[in-house]
PDB file of C-alpha atoms in Angstrom:
ATOM      1  CA  LEU M 502      -0.882  -5.412   9.841  1.00 65.00           C
ATOM      2  CA  GLU M 503      -4.589  -5.780   9.492  1.00 70.00           C
ATOM      3  CA  ARG M 504      -4.584  -9.050  11.626  1.00 77.00           C
ATOM      4  CA  ILE M 505      -3.070  -7.567  14.732  1.00 78.00           C
ATOM      5  CA  TRP M 506      -5.952  -7.149  16.549  1.00 81.00           C
ATOM      6  CA  ALA M 507      -5.352  -3.672  18.239  1.00 82.00           C
ATOM      7  CA  MET M 508      -4.496  -2.053  15.182  1.00 74.00           C
ATOM      8  CA  SER M 509      -7.243  -3.896  12.748  1.00 76.00           C
ATOM      9  CA  ASP M 510     -10.058  -1.361  12.953  1.00 77.00           C
ATOM     10  CA  ASN M 511      -7.336   1.129  11.711  1.00 78.00           C
ATOM     11  CA  PHE M 512      -6.642  -0.649   8.604  1.00 79.00           C
ATOM     12  CA  ILE M 513      -8.399  -1.176   5.129  1.00 78.00           C
ATOM     13  CA  SER M 514      -6.967  -4.215   3.601  1.00 74.00           C
ATOM     14  CA  VAL M 515      -6.238  -5.033   0.162  1.00 72.00           C
ATOM     15  CA  THR M 516      -4.595  -7.972  -1.900  1.00 70.00           C
ATOM     16  CA  PRO M 517      -1.965  -6.676  -4.146  1.00 62.00           C
ATOM     17  CA  LYS M 518      -1.294  -7.785  -7.475  1.00 60.00           C
ATOM     18  CA  THR M 519       1.575 -10.280  -8.075  1.00 61.00           C
ATOM     19  CA  GLY M 520       3.414 -11.385 -10.795  1.00 58.00           C
ATOM     20  CA  ASN M 521       1.889 -11.072 -14.280  1.00 59.00           C
ATOM     21  CA  GLN M 522      -1.562 -10.202 -13.168  1.00 58.00           C
ATOM     22  CA  THR M 523      -3.033  -7.527 -14.900  1.00 55.00           C
ATOM     23  CA  THR M 524      -6.447  -6.705 -13.271  1.00 61.00           C
ATOM     24  CA  ALA M 525      -6.807  -6.118  -9.410  1.00 61.00           C
ATOM     25  CA  HIS M 526      -8.463  -8.321  -7.096  1.00 64.00           C
ATOM     26  CA  HIS M 527     -12.100  -7.922  -6.896  1.00 68.00           C
ATOM     27  CA  ALA M 528     -11.690  -7.938  -3.088  1.00 64.00           C
ATOM     28  CA  ASN M 529     -10.030  -4.380  -3.458  1.00 74.00           C
ATOM     29  CA  VAL M 530     -13.172  -2.564  -4.755  1.00 77.00           C
ATOM     30  CA  GLY M 531     -14.540  -2.275  -1.261  1.00 80.00           C
ATOM     31  CA  GLY M 532     -11.073  -1.055   0.094  1.00 80.00           C
ATOM     32  CA  VAL M 533     -11.284   1.726  -2.664  1.00 81.00           C
ATOM     33  CA  ARG M 534     -14.635   2.708  -1.836  1.00 86.00           C
ATOM     34  CA  LEU M 535     -14.067   2.708   2.156  1.00 87.00           C
ATOM     35  CA  ALA M 536     -10.995   4.936   1.486  1.00 85.00           C
ATOM     36  CA  LEU M 537     -12.774   7.357  -0.447  1.00 87.00           C
ATOM     37  CA  GLU M 538     -15.484   7.757   1.806  1.00 89.00           C
ATOM     38  CA  GLY M 539     -13.475   8.109   4.633  1.00 87.00           C
ATOM     39  CA  LEU M 540     -11.430  11.016   3.054  1.00 86.00           C
ATOM     40  CA  ARG M 541     -14.518  12.703   1.805  1.00 87.00           C
ATOM     41  CA  ASN M 542     -15.385  12.744   6.014  1.00 89.00           C
ATOM     42  CA  GLY M 543     -12.333  14.331   6.498  1.00 88.00           C
ATOM     43  CA  HIS M 544     -10.116  11.265   7.634  1.00 87.00           C
ATOM     44  CA  PRO M 545      -6.642  10.945   7.211  1.00 87.00           C
ATOM     45  CA  ILE M 546      -5.789   7.943   4.846  1.00 85.00           C
ATOM     46  CA  GLY M 547      -2.222   6.420   4.976  1.00 83.00           C
ATOM     47  CA  PHE M 548      -1.390   4.220   1.816  1.00 79.00           C
ATOM     48  CA  PHE M 549       1.629   2.101   0.859  1.00 77.00           C
ATOM     49  CA  PRO M 550       1.699   3.406  -2.588  1.00 76.00           C
ATOM     50  CA  ALA M 551       3.965   0.111  -4.028  1.00 75.00           C
ATOM     51  CA  GLY M 552       1.362  -2.474  -2.726  1.00 71.00           C
ATOM     52  CA  ALA M 553       4.008  -4.973  -1.941  1.00 70.00           C
ATOM     53  CA  MET M 554       6.880  -5.063   0.442  1.00 68.00           C
ATOM     54  CA  SER M 555      10.123  -3.549  -0.819  1.00 70.00           C
ATOM     55  CA  PHE M 556      12.755  -5.978  -2.161  1.00 69.00           C
ATOM     56  CA  GLY M 557      16.428  -6.466  -2.465  1.00 69.00           C
ATOM     57  CA  ASN M 558      18.697  -6.108  -5.503  1.00 74.00           C
ATOM     58  CA  ALA M 559      22.094  -8.179  -6.296  1.00 76.00           C
ATOM     59  CA  ARG M 560      24.031  -5.196  -4.537  1.00 80.00           C
ATOM     60  CA  GLY M 561      22.122  -5.539  -1.352  1.00 71.00           C
ATOM     61  CA  GLU M 562      19.875  -2.429  -1.601  1.00 76.00           C
ATOM     62  CA  VAL M 563      16.501  -1.968  -0.539  1.00 73.00           C
ATOM     63  CA  LEU M 564      14.320  -0.998  -3.161  1.00 77.00           C
ATOM     64  CA  ASP M 565      10.731   0.203  -3.255  1.00 78.00           C
ATOM     65  CA  ARG M 566       8.387  -1.088  -6.094  1.00 79.00           C
ATOM     66  CA  PRO M 567       7.112   1.357  -8.519  1.00 81.00           C
ATOM     67  CA  TRP M 568       3.643   3.035  -7.396  1.00 79.00           C
ATOM     68  CA  THR M 569       0.484   1.356  -8.495  1.00 77.00           C
ATOM     69  CA  HIS M 570      -1.495   3.508 -11.190  1.00 81.00           C
ATOM     70  CA  SER M 571      -4.724   2.473  -9.071  1.00 78.00           C
ATOM     71  CA  VAL M 572      -3.125   4.519  -5.765  1.00 78.00           C
ATOM     72  CA  ILE M 573      -2.301   7.408  -7.980  1.00 81.00           C
ATOM     73  CA  ARG M 574      -6.099   7.520  -9.585  1.00 85.00           C
ATOM     74  CA  LEU M 575      -7.376   7.416  -6.024  1.00 82.00           C
ATOM     75  CA  ILE M 576      -5.332  10.323  -4.890  1.00 82.00           C
ATOM     76  CA  ARG M 577      -6.041  12.302  -7.883  1.00 87.00           C
ATOM     77  CA  LYS M 578     -10.132  11.597  -7.363  1.00 85.00           C
ATOM     78  CA  ALA M 579      -9.895  12.101  -3.829  1.00 85.00           C
ATOM     79  CA  GLY M 580      -8.634  15.753  -4.722  1.00 87.00           C
ATOM     80  CA  VAL M 581      -7.081  16.164  -1.257  1.00 87.00           C
ATOM     81  CA  PRO M 582      -3.519  17.065   0.028  1.00 87.00           C
ATOM     82  CA  VAL M 583      -0.596  14.388  -0.297  1.00 85.00           C
ATOM     83  CA  TYR M 584       2.193  14.173   2.242  1.00 85.00           C
ATOM     84  CA  PRO M 585       4.990  11.804   1.837  1.00 79.00           C
ATOM     85  CA  VAL M 586       5.923   9.981   5.167  1.00 78.00           C
ATOM     86  CA  TYR M 587       9.136   7.744   5.193  1.00 74.00           C
ATOM     87  CA  PHE M 588       9.519   5.086   7.443  1.00 72.00           C
ATOM     88  CA  ASP M 589      13.099   4.564   8.381  1.00 73.00           C
ATOM     89  CA  PHE M 590      12.694   0.924   9.074  1.00 72.00           C
ATOM     90  CA  ARG M 591      14.681  -2.086   7.608  1.00 70.00           C
ATOM     91  CA  ASN M 592      14.010  -6.014   7.923  1.00 71.00           C
ATOM     92  CA  SER M 593      17.053  -8.780   7.797  1.00 75.00           C
ATOM     93  CA  GLN M 594      18.573  -9.410   4.684  1.00 72.00           C
ATOM     94  CA  PHE M 595      16.801 -13.023   4.830  1.00 76.00           C
ATOM     95  CA  PHE M 596      13.510 -11.531   4.827  1.00 71.00           C
ATOM     96  CA  TYR M 597      14.186  -9.189   1.720  1.00 64.00           C
ATOM     97  CA  GLY M 598      15.338 -12.511   0.128  1.00 69.00           C
ATOM     98  CA  LEU M 599      12.063 -14.198   0.835  1.00 69.00           C
ATOM     99  CA  GLY M 600      10.130 -11.677  -0.898  1.00 59.00           C
TER     100      GLY M 600
END
């Protein structure tokens, strides 16, 4: 989403962990700092807490991945209210198959 010119100023880009990777991408440290700074300055921050796109299972259901521990730690460290938001949106089965 940060690649969309009109929206780029409103996103803090991070690189999610993939596969068996055990450590976060080093570029994410700056993103975490920017998020905490924004929260301390009273700005709302939205997260995609799973850190990766949803996936389809064998029954054709689209499932979100578990929330990452780093997002949970960031929320706790910030000490601010959390409001869950649900986006009612679906991509094609082909799209989820690529994930």
